[in-house]
PDB file of C-alpha atoms in Angstrom:
ATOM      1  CA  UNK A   1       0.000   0.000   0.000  1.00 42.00           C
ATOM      2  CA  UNK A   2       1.081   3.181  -0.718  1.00 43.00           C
ATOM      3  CA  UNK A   3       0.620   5.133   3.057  1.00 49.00           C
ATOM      4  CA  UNK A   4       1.269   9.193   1.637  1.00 58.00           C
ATOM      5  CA  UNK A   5       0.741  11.091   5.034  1.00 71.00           C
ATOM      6  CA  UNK A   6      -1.819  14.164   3.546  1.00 67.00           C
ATOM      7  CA  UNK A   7      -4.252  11.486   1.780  1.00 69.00           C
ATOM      8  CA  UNK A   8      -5.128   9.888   5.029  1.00 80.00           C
ATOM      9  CA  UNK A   9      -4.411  12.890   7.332  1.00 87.00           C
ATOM     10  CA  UNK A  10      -6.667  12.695  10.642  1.00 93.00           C
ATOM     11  CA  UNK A  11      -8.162   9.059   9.805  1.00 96.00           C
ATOM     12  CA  UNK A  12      -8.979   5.673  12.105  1.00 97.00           C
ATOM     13  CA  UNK A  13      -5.515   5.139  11.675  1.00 96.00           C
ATOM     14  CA  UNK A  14      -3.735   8.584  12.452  1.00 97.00           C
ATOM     15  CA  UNK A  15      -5.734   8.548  15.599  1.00 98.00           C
ATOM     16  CA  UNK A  16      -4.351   5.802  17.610  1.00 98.00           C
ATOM     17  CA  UNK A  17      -0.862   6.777  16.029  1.00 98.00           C
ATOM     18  CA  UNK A  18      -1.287  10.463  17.496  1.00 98.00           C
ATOM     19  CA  UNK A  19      -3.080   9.591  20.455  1.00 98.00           C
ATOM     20  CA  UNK A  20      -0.339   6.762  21.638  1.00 98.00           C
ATOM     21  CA  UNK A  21       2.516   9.276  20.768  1.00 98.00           C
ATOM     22  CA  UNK A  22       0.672  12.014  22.633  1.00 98.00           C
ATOM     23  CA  UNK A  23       0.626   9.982  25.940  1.00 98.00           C
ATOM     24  CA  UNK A  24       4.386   8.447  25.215  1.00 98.00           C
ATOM     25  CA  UNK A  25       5.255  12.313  25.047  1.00 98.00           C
ATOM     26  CA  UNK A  26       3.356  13.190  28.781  1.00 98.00           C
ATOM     27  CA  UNK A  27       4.549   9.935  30.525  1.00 98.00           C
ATOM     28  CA  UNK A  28       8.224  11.055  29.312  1.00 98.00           C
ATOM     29  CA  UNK A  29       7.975  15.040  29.983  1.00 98.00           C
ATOM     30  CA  UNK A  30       7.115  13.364  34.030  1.00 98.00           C
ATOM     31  CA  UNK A  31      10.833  13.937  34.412  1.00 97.00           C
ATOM     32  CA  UNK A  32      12.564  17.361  34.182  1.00 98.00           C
ATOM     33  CA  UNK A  33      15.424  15.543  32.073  1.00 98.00           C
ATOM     34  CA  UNK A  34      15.200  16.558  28.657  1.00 98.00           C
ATOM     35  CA  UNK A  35      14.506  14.152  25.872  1.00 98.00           C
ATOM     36  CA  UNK A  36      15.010  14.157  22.403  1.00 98.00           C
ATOM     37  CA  UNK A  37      12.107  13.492  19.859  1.00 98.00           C
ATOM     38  CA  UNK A  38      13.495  12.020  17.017  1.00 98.00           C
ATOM     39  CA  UNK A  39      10.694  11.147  13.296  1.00 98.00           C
ATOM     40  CA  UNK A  40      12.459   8.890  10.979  1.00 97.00           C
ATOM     41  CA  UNK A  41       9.469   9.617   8.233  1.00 96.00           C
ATOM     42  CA  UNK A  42       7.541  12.853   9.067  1.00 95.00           C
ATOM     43  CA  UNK A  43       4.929  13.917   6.280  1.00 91.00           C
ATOM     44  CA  UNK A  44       4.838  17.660   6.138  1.00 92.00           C
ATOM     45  CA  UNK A  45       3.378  18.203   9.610  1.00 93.00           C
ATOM     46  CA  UNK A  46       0.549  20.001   9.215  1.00 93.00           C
ATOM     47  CA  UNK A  47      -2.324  18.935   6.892  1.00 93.00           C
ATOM     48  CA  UNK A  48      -5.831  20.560   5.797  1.00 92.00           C
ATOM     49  CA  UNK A  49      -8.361  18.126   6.127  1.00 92.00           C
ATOM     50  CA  UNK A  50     -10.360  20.341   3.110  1.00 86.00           C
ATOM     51  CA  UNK A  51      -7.650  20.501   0.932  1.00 84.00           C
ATOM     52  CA  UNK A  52      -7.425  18.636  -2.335  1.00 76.00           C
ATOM     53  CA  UNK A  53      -5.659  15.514  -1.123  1.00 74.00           C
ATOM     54  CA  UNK A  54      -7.032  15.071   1.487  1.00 66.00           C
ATOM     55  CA  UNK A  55     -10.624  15.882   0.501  1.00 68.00           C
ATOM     56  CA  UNK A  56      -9.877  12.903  -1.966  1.00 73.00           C
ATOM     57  CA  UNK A  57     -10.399  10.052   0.278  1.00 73.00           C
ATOM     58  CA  UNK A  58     -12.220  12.143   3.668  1.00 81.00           C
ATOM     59  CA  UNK A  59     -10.736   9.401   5.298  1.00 91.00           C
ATOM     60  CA  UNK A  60     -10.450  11.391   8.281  1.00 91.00           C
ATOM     61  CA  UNK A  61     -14.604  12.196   8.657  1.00 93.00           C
ATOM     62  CA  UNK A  62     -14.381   8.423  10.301  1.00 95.00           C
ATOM     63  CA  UNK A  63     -11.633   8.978  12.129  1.00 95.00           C
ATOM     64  CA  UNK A  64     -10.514  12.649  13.695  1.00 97.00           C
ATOM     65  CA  UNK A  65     -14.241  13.370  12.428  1.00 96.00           C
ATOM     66  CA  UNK A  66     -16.145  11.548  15.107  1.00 97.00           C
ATOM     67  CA  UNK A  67     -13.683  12.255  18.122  1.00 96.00           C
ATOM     68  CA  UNK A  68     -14.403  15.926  17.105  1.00 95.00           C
ATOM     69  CA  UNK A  69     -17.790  15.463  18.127  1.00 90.00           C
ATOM     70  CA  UNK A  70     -17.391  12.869  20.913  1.00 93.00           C
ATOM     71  CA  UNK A  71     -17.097  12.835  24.752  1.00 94.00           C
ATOM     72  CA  UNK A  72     -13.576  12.138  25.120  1.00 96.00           C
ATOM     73  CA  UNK A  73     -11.398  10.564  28.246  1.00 97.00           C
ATOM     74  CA  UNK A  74      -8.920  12.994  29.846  1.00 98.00           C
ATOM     75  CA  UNK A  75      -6.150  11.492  28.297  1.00 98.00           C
ATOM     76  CA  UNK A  76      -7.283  12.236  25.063  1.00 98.00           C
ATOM     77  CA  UNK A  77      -6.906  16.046  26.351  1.00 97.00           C
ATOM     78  CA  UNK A  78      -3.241  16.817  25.090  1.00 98.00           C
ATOM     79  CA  UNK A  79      -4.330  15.711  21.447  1.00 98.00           C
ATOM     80  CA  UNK A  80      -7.223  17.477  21.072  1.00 97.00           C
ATOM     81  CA  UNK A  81      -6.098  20.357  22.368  1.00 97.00           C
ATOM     82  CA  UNK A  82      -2.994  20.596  20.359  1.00 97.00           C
ATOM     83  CA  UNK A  83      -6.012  19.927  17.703  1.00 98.00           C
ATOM     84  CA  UNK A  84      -8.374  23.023  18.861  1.00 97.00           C
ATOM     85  CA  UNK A  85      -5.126  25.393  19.066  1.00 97.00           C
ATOM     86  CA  UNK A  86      -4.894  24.727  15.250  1.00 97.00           C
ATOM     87  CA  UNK A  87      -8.685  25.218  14.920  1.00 97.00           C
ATOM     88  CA  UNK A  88      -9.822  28.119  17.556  1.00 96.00           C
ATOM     89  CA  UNK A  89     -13.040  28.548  16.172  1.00 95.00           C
ATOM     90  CA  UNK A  90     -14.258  24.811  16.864  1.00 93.00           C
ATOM     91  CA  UNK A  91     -14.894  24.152  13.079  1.00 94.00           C
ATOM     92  CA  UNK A  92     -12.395  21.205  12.490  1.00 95.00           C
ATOM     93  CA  UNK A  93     -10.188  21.790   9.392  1.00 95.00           C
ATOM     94  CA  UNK A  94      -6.354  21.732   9.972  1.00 96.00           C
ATOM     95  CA  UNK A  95      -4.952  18.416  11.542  1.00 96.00           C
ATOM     96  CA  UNK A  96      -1.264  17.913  13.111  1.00 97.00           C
ATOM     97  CA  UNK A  97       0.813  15.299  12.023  1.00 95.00           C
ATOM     98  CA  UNK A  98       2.965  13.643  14.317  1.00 97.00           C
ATOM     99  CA  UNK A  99       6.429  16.554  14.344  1.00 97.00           C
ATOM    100  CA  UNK A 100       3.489  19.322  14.808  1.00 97.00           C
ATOM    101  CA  UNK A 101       1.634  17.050  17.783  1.00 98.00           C
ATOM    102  CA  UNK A 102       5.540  16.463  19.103  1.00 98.00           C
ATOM    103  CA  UNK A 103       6.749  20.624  18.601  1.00 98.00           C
ATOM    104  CA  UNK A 104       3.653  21.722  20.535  1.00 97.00           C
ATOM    105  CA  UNK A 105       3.177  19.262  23.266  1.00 98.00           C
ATOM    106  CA  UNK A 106       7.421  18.940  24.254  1.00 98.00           C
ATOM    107  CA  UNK A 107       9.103  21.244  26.434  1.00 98.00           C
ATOM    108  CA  UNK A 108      11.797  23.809  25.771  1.00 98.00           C
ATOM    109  CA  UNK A 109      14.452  21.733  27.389  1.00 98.00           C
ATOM    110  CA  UNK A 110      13.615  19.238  24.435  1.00 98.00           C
ATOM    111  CA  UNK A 111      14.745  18.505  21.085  1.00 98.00           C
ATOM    112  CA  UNK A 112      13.056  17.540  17.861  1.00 98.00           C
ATOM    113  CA  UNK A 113      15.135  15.601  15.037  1.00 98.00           C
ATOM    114  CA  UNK A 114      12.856  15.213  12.071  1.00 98.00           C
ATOM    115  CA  UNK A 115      13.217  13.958   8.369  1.00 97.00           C
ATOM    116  CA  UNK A 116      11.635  13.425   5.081  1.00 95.00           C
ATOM    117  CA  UNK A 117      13.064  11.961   2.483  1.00 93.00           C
ATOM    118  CA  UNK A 118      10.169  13.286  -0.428  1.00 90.00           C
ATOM    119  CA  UNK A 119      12.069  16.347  -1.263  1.00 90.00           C
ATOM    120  CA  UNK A 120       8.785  18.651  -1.706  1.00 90.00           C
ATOM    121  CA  UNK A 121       6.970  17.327   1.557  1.00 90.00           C
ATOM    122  CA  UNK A 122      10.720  18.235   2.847  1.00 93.00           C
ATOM    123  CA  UNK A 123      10.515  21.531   2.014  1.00 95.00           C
ATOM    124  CA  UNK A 124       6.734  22.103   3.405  1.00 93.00           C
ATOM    125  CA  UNK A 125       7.993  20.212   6.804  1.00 95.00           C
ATOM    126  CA  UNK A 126      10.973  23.367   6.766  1.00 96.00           C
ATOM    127  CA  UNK A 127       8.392  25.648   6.112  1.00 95.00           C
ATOM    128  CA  UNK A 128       5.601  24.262   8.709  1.00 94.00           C
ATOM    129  CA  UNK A 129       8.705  23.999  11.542  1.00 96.00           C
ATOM    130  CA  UNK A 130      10.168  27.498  10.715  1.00 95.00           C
ATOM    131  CA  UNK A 131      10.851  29.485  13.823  1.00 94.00           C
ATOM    132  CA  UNK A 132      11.081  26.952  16.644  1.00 96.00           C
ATOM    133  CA  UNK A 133      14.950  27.375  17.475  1.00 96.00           C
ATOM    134  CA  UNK A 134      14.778  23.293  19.194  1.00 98.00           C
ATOM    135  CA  UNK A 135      13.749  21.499  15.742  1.00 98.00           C
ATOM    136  CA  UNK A 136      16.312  20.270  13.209  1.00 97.00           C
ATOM    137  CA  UNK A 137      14.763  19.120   9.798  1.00 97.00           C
ATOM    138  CA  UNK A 138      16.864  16.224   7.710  1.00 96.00           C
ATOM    139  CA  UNK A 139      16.281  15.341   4.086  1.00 95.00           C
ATOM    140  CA  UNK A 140      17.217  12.221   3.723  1.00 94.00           C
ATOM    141  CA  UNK A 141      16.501   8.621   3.762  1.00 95.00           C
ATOM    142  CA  UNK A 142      14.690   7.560   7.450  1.00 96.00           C
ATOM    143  CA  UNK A 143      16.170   4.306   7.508  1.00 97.00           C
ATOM    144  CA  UNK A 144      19.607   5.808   8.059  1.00 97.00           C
ATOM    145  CA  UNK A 145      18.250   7.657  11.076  1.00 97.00           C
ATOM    146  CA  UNK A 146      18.669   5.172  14.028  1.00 97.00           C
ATOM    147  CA  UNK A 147      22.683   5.056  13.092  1.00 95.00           C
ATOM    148  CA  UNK A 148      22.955   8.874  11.852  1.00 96.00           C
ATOM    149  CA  UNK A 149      21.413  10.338  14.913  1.00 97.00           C
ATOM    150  CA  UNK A 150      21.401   7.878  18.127  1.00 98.00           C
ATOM    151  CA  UNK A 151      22.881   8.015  20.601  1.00 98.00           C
ATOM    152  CA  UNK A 152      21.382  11.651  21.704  1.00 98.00           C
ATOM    153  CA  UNK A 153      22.917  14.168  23.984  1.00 97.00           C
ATOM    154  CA  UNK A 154      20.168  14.045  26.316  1.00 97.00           C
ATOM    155  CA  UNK A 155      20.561  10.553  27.124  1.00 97.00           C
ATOM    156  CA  UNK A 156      16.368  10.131  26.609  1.00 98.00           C
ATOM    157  CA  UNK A 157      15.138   9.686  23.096  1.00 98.00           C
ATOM    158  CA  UNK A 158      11.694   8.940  21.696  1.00 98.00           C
ATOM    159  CA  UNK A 159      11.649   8.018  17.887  1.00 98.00           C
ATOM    160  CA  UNK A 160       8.994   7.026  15.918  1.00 98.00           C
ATOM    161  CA  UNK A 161       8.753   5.043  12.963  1.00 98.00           C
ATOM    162  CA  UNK A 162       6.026   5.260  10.419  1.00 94.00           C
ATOM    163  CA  UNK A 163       7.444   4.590   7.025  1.00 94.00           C
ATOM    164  CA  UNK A 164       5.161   5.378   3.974  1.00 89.00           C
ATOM    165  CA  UNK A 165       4.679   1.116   3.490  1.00 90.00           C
ATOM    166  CA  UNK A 166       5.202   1.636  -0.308  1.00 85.00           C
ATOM    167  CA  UNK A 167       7.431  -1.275  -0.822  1.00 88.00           C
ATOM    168  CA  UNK A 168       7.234  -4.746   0.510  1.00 89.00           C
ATOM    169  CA  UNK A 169      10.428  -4.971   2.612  1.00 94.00           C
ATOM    170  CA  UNK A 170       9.315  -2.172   4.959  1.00 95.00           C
ATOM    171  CA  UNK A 171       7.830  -3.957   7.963  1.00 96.00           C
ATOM    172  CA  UNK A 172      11.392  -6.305   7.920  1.00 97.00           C
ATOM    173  CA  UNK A 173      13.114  -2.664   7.780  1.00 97.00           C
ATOM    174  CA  UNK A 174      10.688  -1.519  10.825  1.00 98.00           C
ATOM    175  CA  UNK A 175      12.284  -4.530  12.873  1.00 98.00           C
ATOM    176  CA  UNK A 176      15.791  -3.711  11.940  1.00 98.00           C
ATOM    177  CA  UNK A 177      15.412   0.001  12.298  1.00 98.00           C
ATOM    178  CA  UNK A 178      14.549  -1.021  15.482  1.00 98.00           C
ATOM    179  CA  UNK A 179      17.466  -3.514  16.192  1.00 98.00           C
ATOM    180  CA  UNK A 180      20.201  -0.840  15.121  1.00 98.00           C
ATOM    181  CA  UNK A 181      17.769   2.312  17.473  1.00 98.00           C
ATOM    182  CA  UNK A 182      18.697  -0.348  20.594  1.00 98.00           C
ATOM    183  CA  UNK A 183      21.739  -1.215  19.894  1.00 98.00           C
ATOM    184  CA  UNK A 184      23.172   2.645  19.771  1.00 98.00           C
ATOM    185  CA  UNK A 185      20.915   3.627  22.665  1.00 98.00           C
ATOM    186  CA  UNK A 186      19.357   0.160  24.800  1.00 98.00           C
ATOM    187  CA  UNK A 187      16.880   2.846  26.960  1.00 98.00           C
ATOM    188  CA  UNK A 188      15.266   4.830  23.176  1.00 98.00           C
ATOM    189  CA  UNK A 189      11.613   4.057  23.175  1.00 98.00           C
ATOM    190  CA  UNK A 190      11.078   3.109  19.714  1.00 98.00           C
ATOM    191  CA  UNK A 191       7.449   3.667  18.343  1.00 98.00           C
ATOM    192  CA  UNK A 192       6.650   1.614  15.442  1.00 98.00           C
ATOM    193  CA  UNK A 193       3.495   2.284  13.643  1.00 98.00           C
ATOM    194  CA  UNK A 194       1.962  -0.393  10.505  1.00 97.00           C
ATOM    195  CA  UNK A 195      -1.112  -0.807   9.292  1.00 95.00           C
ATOM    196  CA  UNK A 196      -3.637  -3.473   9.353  1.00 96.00           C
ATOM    197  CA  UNK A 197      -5.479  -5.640   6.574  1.00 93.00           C
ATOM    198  CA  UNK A 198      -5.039  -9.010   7.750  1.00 88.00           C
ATOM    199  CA  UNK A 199      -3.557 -10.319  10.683  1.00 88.00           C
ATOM    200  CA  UNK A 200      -2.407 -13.162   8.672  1.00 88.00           C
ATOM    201  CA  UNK A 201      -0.114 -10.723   6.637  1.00 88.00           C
ATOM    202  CA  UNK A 202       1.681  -9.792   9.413  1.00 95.00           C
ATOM    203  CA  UNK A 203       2.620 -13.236  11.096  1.00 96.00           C
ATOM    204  CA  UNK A 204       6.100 -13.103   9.793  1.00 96.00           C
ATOM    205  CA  UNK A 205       6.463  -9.267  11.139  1.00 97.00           C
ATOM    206  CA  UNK A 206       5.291 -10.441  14.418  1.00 98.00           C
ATOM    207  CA  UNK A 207       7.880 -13.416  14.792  1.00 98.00           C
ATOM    208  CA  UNK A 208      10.656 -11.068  13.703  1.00 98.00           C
ATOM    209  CA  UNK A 209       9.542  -8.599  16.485  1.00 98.00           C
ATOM    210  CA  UNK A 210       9.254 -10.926  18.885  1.00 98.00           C
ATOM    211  CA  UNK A 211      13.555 -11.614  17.758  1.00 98.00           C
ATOM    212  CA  UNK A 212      14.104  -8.375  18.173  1.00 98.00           C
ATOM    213  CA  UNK A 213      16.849  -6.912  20.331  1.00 97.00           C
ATOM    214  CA  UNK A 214      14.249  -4.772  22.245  1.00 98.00           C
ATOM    215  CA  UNK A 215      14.195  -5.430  26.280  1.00 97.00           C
ATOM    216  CA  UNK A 216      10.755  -5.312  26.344  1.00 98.00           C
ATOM    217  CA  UNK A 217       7.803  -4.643  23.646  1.00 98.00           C
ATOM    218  CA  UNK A 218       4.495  -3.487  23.824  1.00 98.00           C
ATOM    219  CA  UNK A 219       1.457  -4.002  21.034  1.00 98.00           C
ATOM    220  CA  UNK A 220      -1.254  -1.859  20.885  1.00 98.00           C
ATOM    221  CA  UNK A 221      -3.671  -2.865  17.976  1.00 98.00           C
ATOM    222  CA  UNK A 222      -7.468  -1.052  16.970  1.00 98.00           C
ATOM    223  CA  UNK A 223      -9.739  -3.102  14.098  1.00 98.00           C
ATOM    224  CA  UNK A 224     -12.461  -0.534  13.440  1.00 98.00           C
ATOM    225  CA  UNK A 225     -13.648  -3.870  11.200  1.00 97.00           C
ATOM    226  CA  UNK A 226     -12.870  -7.376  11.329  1.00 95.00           C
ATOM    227  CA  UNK A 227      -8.855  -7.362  10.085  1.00 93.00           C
ATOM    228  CA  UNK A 228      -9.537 -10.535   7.573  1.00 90.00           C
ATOM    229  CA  UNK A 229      -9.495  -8.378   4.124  1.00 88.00           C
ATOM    230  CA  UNK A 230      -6.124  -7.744   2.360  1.00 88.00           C
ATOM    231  CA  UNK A 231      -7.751  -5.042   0.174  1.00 88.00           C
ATOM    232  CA  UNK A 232      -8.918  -3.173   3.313  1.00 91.00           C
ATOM    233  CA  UNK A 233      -7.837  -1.592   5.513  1.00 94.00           C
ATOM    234  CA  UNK A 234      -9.204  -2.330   8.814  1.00 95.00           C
ATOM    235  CA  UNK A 235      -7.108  -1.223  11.401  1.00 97.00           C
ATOM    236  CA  UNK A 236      -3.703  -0.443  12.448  1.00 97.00           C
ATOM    237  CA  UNK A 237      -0.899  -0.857  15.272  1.00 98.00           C
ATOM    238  CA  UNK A 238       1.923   0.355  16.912  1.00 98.00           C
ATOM    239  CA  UNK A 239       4.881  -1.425  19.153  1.00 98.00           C
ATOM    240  CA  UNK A 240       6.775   0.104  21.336  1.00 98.00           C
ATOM    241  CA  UNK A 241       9.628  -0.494  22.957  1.00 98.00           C
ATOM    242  CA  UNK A 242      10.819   0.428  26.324  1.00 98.00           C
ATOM    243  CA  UNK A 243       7.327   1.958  27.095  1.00 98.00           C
ATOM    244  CA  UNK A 244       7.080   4.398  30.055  1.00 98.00           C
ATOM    245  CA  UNK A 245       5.286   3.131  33.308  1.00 97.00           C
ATOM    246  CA  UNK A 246       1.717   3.694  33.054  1.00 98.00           C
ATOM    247  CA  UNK A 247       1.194   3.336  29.621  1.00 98.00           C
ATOM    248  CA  UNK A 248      -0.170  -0.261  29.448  1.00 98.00           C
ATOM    249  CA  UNK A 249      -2.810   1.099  31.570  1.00 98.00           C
ATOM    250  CA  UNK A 250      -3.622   3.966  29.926  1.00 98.00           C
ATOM    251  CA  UNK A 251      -3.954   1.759  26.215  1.00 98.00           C
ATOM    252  CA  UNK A 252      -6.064  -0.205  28.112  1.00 98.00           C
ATOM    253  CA  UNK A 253      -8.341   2.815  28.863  1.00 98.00           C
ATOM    254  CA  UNK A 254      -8.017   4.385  25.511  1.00 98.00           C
ATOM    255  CA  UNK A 255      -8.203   1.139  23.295  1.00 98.00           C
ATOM    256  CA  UNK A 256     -12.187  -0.235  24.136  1.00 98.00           C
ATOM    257  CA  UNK A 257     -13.121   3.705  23.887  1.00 98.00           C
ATOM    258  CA  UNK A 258     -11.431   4.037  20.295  1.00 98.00           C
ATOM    259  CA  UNK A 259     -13.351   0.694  18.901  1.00 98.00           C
ATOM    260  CA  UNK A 260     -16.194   1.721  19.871  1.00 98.00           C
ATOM    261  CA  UNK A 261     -16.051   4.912  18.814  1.00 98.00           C
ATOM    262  CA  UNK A 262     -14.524   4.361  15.638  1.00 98.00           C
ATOM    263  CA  UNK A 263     -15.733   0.973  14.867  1.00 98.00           C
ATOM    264  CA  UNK A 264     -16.922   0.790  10.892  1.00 96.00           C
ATOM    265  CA  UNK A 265     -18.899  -3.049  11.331  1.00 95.00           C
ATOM    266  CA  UNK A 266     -19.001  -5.407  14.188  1.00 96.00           C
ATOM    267  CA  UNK A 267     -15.534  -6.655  13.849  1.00 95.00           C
ATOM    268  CA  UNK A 268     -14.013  -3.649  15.213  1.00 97.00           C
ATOM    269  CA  UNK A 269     -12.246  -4.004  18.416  1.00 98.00           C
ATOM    270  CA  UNK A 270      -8.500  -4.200  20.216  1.00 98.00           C
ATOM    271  CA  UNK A 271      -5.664  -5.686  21.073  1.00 98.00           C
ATOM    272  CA  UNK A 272      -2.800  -5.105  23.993  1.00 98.00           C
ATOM    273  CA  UNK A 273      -0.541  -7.332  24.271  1.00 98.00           C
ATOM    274  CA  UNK A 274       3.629  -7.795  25.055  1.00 98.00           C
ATOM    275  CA  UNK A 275       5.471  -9.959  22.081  1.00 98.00           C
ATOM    276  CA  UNK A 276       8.466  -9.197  24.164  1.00 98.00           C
ATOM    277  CA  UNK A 277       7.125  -9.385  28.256  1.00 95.00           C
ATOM    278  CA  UNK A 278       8.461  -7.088  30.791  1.00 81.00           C
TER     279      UNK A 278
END
């Protein structure tokens, strides 16, 4: 599948990615200790949900769409208000992408370390980041970005994965992105974000996580339909390793509210899980 960031800006999937990374972000900033923020693929980082691309597919009317109008848990609070500084007047049209959600909800003491390797989306993430003095924006490829950039000054790093999955070999490069993030820094909390047709495709991505050198690994999964069709799709995950305390139990709070919520037929639902236990 071919995942281009503005097309699906503020869908199912964009959600749990956002919301997850918003809570990794407060359960880190519980220390004064800086930390650095680090986005191997980060999109343009800042989308309008009525422009032309993403008006397309209005992918995000299921998604971003019906939290907009919902009743919302208190930790959904940092992402929707990061979301309603964007949109003062309450009429839901601009939508952060992760490096905006991660430049307006860190501290001064930390650091962002983005890239984009789609030299135009590049250019717009430059543009979008202009002025804050703590961000760094790198063109180049986000596979090099474990090795190029870790370990980090701060001794605390956050990076998130979330490749484009335009070529088949990109979940096995997820695992050893992963592998190489460890071995420079064994504490990074690596975020890893795929997408979801079929469980069945990603039995081989699973077994290589589960050999992976992180310590520990955590699996939060939402179906917002049954995740049996490969043409479809029906959901979407995200592992993580190293996960700050408390944020099993706040997935588990988050998670049954999201399927419901954003559930498409009666095979929505959830999954939390560790491939690698504590």
């Amino acid at each position: 599948m071919n995942y281009r960031h503005a097309f699906h800006a503020g869908n199912h999937a964009d959600v749990l990615k956002h919301l997850v990374l918003t809570r990794l972000i407060a359960l880190l900033s519980r220390k004064d200790k800086p930390f650095a923020y680090l986005d191997s693929h980060a999109g343009v980082g800042l989308y309008d949900l009525l422009g032309e691309q993403a008006s397309r597919t209005d992918e995000w009317q299921d998604g971003i769409g019906r939290l907009w109008a919902s009743e919302a848990p208190a930790l959904a609070s940092d992402y929707l208000k990061a979301i309603l500084a964007l949109n003062p007047d309450g009429e839901l049209r601009y939508y952060p992408g992760s490096p905006e959600l991660a430049r307006r909800l860190t501290r001064p003491q930390d650091r962002l370390l983005l890239n984009e390797k789609h030299p135009e989306d590049g250019q717009l993430l430059k543009a979008n980041m202009a002025g804050d003095r703590r961000v760094v924006v790198r063109l180049g490829e986000g596979w090099h970005i474990p090795r190029a950039l870790l370990p980090v000054n701060e001794k605390r790093g956050l990076l998130l994965i979330d490749p484009p999955f335009e070529k088949v070999d990109e979940l096995e490069r997820c695992v050893k992105a992963l592998d190489e993030a460890i071995g420079r820094m064994r504490q990074t909390v690596v975020a890893i974000w795929y997408p979801i047709k079929s469980v069945d495709q990603l039995k081989r991505f699973y077994l290589n996580l589960e050999q992976s050198a992180a310590p520990k690994l955590l699996r939060a999964e939402l179906y917002v339909a049954a995740p049996e069709d490969p043409e479809r799709l029906t959901g979407s995950g995200l592992v993580i390793s190293n996960p700050p305390w408390g944020l099993e139990d706040e997935l588990a709070e988050l998670l049954p509210w999201l399927a419901e919520l954003l559930a498409q037929d009666a095979g929505a639902g959830w999954r939390l899980d560790w491939p690698i236990p504590e």
